[in-house]
């Protein structure tokens, strides 16, 4: 998997870049016919090693979908990590802000 191009594209765009899953798959496994959940998990692990994360956190298996790739050590990356931690606590029923996701249901689904 060669994600150096993706890493540089994210850095050039101030820590965030919107990319299609087709583009990501092309760099992850060009020989593969389709995206599988297993391949998406491997992609996420490789992004993690490069200091990148995505929104949604669980990558879609459709090549027609778009995701945000975020540099983890950027301000936006830190905010996304805090929001993801809050979403995780909410899922466990331990949220310090119990109704926060009532107003932002799409945020919660993308952070899980």
PDB file of C-alpha atoms in Angstrom:
ATOM      1  CA  UNK A   1       0.000   0.000   0.000  1.00  0.00           C
ATOM      2  CA  UNK A   2       1.441   3.316  -1.065  1.00  0.00           C
ATOM      3  CA  UNK A   3      -0.263   6.234   0.628  1.00  0.00           C
ATOM      4  CA  UNK A   4       2.534   8.803   0.380  1.00  0.00           C
ATOM      5  CA  UNK A   5       0.580  10.710  -2.297  1.00  0.00           C
ATOM      6  CA  UNK A   6      -2.478  10.778  -0.051  1.00  0.00           C
ATOM      7  CA  UNK A   7      -0.434  11.862   2.977  1.00  0.00           C
ATOM      8  CA  UNK A   8       1.105  14.739   1.008  1.00  0.00           C
ATOM      9  CA  UNK A   9      -2.269  15.778  -0.446  1.00  0.00           C
ATOM     10  CA  UNK A  10      -3.696  16.000   3.079  1.00  0.00           C
ATOM     11  CA  UNK A  11      -0.726  18.028   4.305  1.00  0.00           C
ATOM     12  CA  UNK A  12      -0.943  20.450   1.359  1.00  0.00           C
ATOM     13  CA  UNK A  13      -4.652  21.047   2.041  1.00  0.00           C
ATOM     14  CA  UNK A  14      -4.016  22.121   5.647  1.00  0.00           C
ATOM     15  CA  UNK A  15      -4.646  18.733   7.236  1.00  0.00           C
ATOM     16  CA  UNK A  16      -7.829  17.587   5.483  1.00  0.00           C
ATOM     17  CA  UNK A  17      -8.705  16.197   2.058  1.00  0.00           C
ATOM     18  CA  UNK A  18     -11.933  14.765   0.619  1.00  0.00           C
ATOM     19  CA  UNK A  19     -11.183  11.657  -1.448  1.00  0.00           C
ATOM     20  CA  UNK A  20     -13.201   8.983  -3.183  1.00  0.00           C
ATOM     21  CA  UNK A  21     -12.868   5.410  -2.040  1.00  0.00           C
ATOM     22  CA  UNK A  22     -12.009   4.602  -5.669  1.00  0.00           C
ATOM     23  CA  UNK A  23      -8.946   6.873  -5.444  1.00  0.00           C
ATOM     24  CA  UNK A  24      -7.932   5.371  -2.105  1.00  0.00           C
ATOM     25  CA  UNK A  25      -8.365   1.792  -3.391  1.00  0.00           C
ATOM     26  CA  UNK A  26      -6.279   2.647  -6.459  1.00  0.00           C
ATOM     27  CA  UNK A  27      -3.362   3.439  -4.133  1.00  0.00           C
ATOM     28  CA  UNK A  28      -4.073   0.699  -1.607  1.00  0.00           C
ATOM     29  CA  UNK A  29      -4.618  -2.295  -3.860  1.00  0.00           C
ATOM     30  CA  UNK A  30      -4.882  -1.519  -7.578  1.00  0.00           C
ATOM     31  CA  UNK A  31      -4.956  -5.220  -8.393  1.00  0.00           C
ATOM     32  CA  UNK A  32      -8.112  -5.787  -6.336  1.00  0.00           C
ATOM     33  CA  UNK A  33     -11.437  -5.823  -8.172  1.00  0.00           C
ATOM     34  CA  UNK A  34     -13.433  -4.412  -5.263  1.00  0.00           C
ATOM     35  CA  UNK A  35     -13.237  -2.987  -1.777  1.00  0.00           C
ATOM     36  CA  UNK A  36     -14.003  -5.376   1.044  1.00  0.00           C
ATOM     37  CA  UNK A  37     -14.470  -4.593   4.717  1.00  0.00           C
ATOM     38  CA  UNK A  38     -11.190  -6.429   5.346  1.00  0.00           C
ATOM     39  CA  UNK A  39      -9.338  -4.188   2.877  1.00  0.00           C
ATOM     40  CA  UNK A  40     -10.966  -1.088   4.398  1.00  0.00           C
ATOM     41  CA  UNK A  41      -9.718  -2.186   7.827  1.00  0.00           C
ATOM     42  CA  UNK A  42      -6.198  -2.608   6.433  1.00  0.00           C
ATOM     43  CA  UNK A  43      -6.394   0.837   4.841  1.00  0.00           C
ATOM     44  CA  UNK A  44      -7.453   2.372   8.157  1.00  0.00           C
ATOM     45  CA  UNK A  45      -4.529   0.667   9.908  1.00  0.00           C
ATOM     46  CA  UNK A  46      -2.080   1.998   7.319  1.00  0.00           C
ATOM     47  CA  UNK A  47      -3.544   5.491   7.637  1.00  0.00           C
ATOM     48  CA  UNK A  48      -3.104   5.236  11.412  1.00  0.00           C
ATOM     49  CA  UNK A  49       0.604   4.441  10.947  1.00  0.00           C
ATOM     50  CA  UNK A  50       0.943   7.557   8.782  1.00  0.00           C
ATOM     51  CA  UNK A  51      -0.811   9.776  11.322  1.00  0.00           C
ATOM     52  CA  UNK A  52      -4.055   9.983   9.340  1.00  0.00           C
ATOM     53  CA  UNK A  53      -7.653   9.275  10.264  1.00  0.00           C
ATOM     54  CA  UNK A  54     -10.912   9.344   8.343  1.00  0.00           C
ATOM     55  CA  UNK A  55     -14.489  10.503   8.629  1.00  0.00           C
ATOM     56  CA  UNK A  56     -16.447   8.339   8.645  1.00  0.00           C
ATOM     57  CA  UNK A  57     -14.218   6.299  10.933  1.00  0.00           C
ATOM     58  CA  UNK A  58     -15.372   3.034   9.344  1.00  0.00           C
ATOM     59  CA  UNK A  59     -14.524   3.242   5.667  1.00  0.00           C
ATOM     60  CA  UNK A  60     -17.319   2.424   3.209  1.00  0.00           C
ATOM     61  CA  UNK A  61     -16.898  -0.495   0.805  1.00  0.00           C
ATOM     62  CA  UNK A  62     -18.432   1.398  -2.129  1.00  0.00           C
ATOM     63  CA  UNK A  63     -15.910   3.011  -4.441  1.00  0.00           C
ATOM     64  CA  UNK A  64     -18.497   5.709  -5.210  1.00  0.00           C
ATOM     65  CA  UNK A  65     -18.425   7.028  -1.633  1.00  0.00           C
ATOM     66  CA  UNK A  66     -16.238   9.910  -0.485  1.00  0.00           C
ATOM     67  CA  UNK A  67     -14.441  10.238   2.853  1.00  0.00           C
ATOM     68  CA  UNK A  68     -12.488  12.943   4.620  1.00  0.00           C
ATOM     69  CA  UNK A  69      -8.863  12.057   5.323  1.00  0.00           C
ATOM     70  CA  UNK A  70      -7.536  14.083   8.246  1.00  0.00           C
ATOM     71  CA  UNK A  71      -4.027  14.639   9.576  1.00  0.00           C
ATOM     72  CA  UNK A  72      -4.269  13.488  13.205  1.00  0.00           C
ATOM     73  CA  UNK A  73      -1.824  16.048  14.627  1.00  0.00           C
ATOM     74  CA  UNK A  74      -3.683  18.985  13.095  1.00  0.00           C
ATOM     75  CA  UNK A  75      -6.182  21.078  15.035  1.00  0.00           C
ATOM     76  CA  UNK A  76      -9.044  19.525  13.105  1.00  0.00           C
ATOM     77  CA  UNK A  77      -7.597  16.044  13.674  1.00  0.00           C
ATOM     78  CA  UNK A  78      -7.530  16.638  17.415  1.00  0.00           C
ATOM     79  CA  UNK A  79     -11.116  17.931  17.382  1.00  0.00           C
ATOM     80  CA  UNK A  80     -12.226  14.844  15.429  1.00  0.00           C
ATOM     81  CA  UNK A  81     -10.474  12.589  17.963  1.00  0.00           C
ATOM     82  CA  UNK A  82     -12.196  14.344  20.875  1.00  0.00           C
ATOM     83  CA  UNK A  83     -15.566  14.054  19.120  1.00  0.00           C
ATOM     84  CA  UNK A  84     -14.925  10.358  18.391  1.00  0.00           C
ATOM     85  CA  UNK A  85     -14.097   9.755  22.058  1.00  0.00           C
ATOM     86  CA  UNK A  86     -17.329  11.491  23.055  1.00  0.00           C
ATOM     87  CA  UNK A  87     -19.273   9.353  20.553  1.00  0.00           C
ATOM     88  CA  UNK A  88     -17.667   6.219  22.004  1.00  0.00           C
ATOM     89  CA  UNK A  89     -18.622   7.243  25.548  1.00  0.00           C
ATOM     90  CA  UNK A  90     -22.150   7.969  24.344  1.00  0.00           C
ATOM     91  CA  UNK A  91     -22.336   4.491  22.812  1.00  0.00           C
ATOM     92  CA  UNK A  92     -21.318   3.038  26.175  1.00  0.00           C
ATOM     93  CA  UNK A  93     -23.933   5.143  27.963  1.00  0.00           C
ATOM     94  CA  UNK A  94     -21.227   7.109  29.765  1.00  0.00           C
ATOM     95  CA  UNK A  95     -21.404  10.444  27.934  1.00  0.00           C
ATOM     96  CA  UNK A  96     -20.761  13.559  30.022  1.00  0.00           C
ATOM     97  CA  UNK A  97     -23.115  15.318  27.582  1.00  0.00           C
ATOM     98  CA  UNK A  98     -25.975  12.807  27.250  1.00  0.00           C
ATOM     99  CA  UNK A  99     -28.093  14.673  24.699  1.00  0.00           C
ATOM    100  CA  UNK A 100     -25.368  16.189  22.538  1.00  0.00           C
ATOM    101  CA  UNK A 101     -25.907  13.771  19.640  1.00  0.00           C
ATOM    102  CA  UNK A 102     -29.676  14.312  19.637  1.00  0.00           C
ATOM    103  CA  UNK A 103     -28.924  17.509  17.718  1.00  0.00           C
ATOM    104  CA  UNK A 104     -26.140  15.991  15.584  1.00  0.00           C
ATOM    105  CA  UNK A 105     -27.176  12.463  14.536  1.00  0.00           C
ATOM    106  CA  UNK A 106     -25.021  12.409  11.384  1.00  0.00           C
ATOM    107  CA  UNK A 107     -21.959  13.351  13.409  1.00  0.00           C
ATOM    108  CA  UNK A 108     -22.439  10.375  15.694  1.00  0.00           C
ATOM    109  CA  UNK A 109     -22.826   7.909  12.816  1.00  0.00           C
ATOM    110  CA  UNK A 110     -19.611   9.164  11.183  1.00  0.00           C
ATOM    111  CA  UNK A 111     -17.575   9.102  14.391  1.00  0.00           C
ATOM    112  CA  UNK A 112     -18.365   5.507  15.360  1.00  0.00           C
TER     113      UNK A 112
END
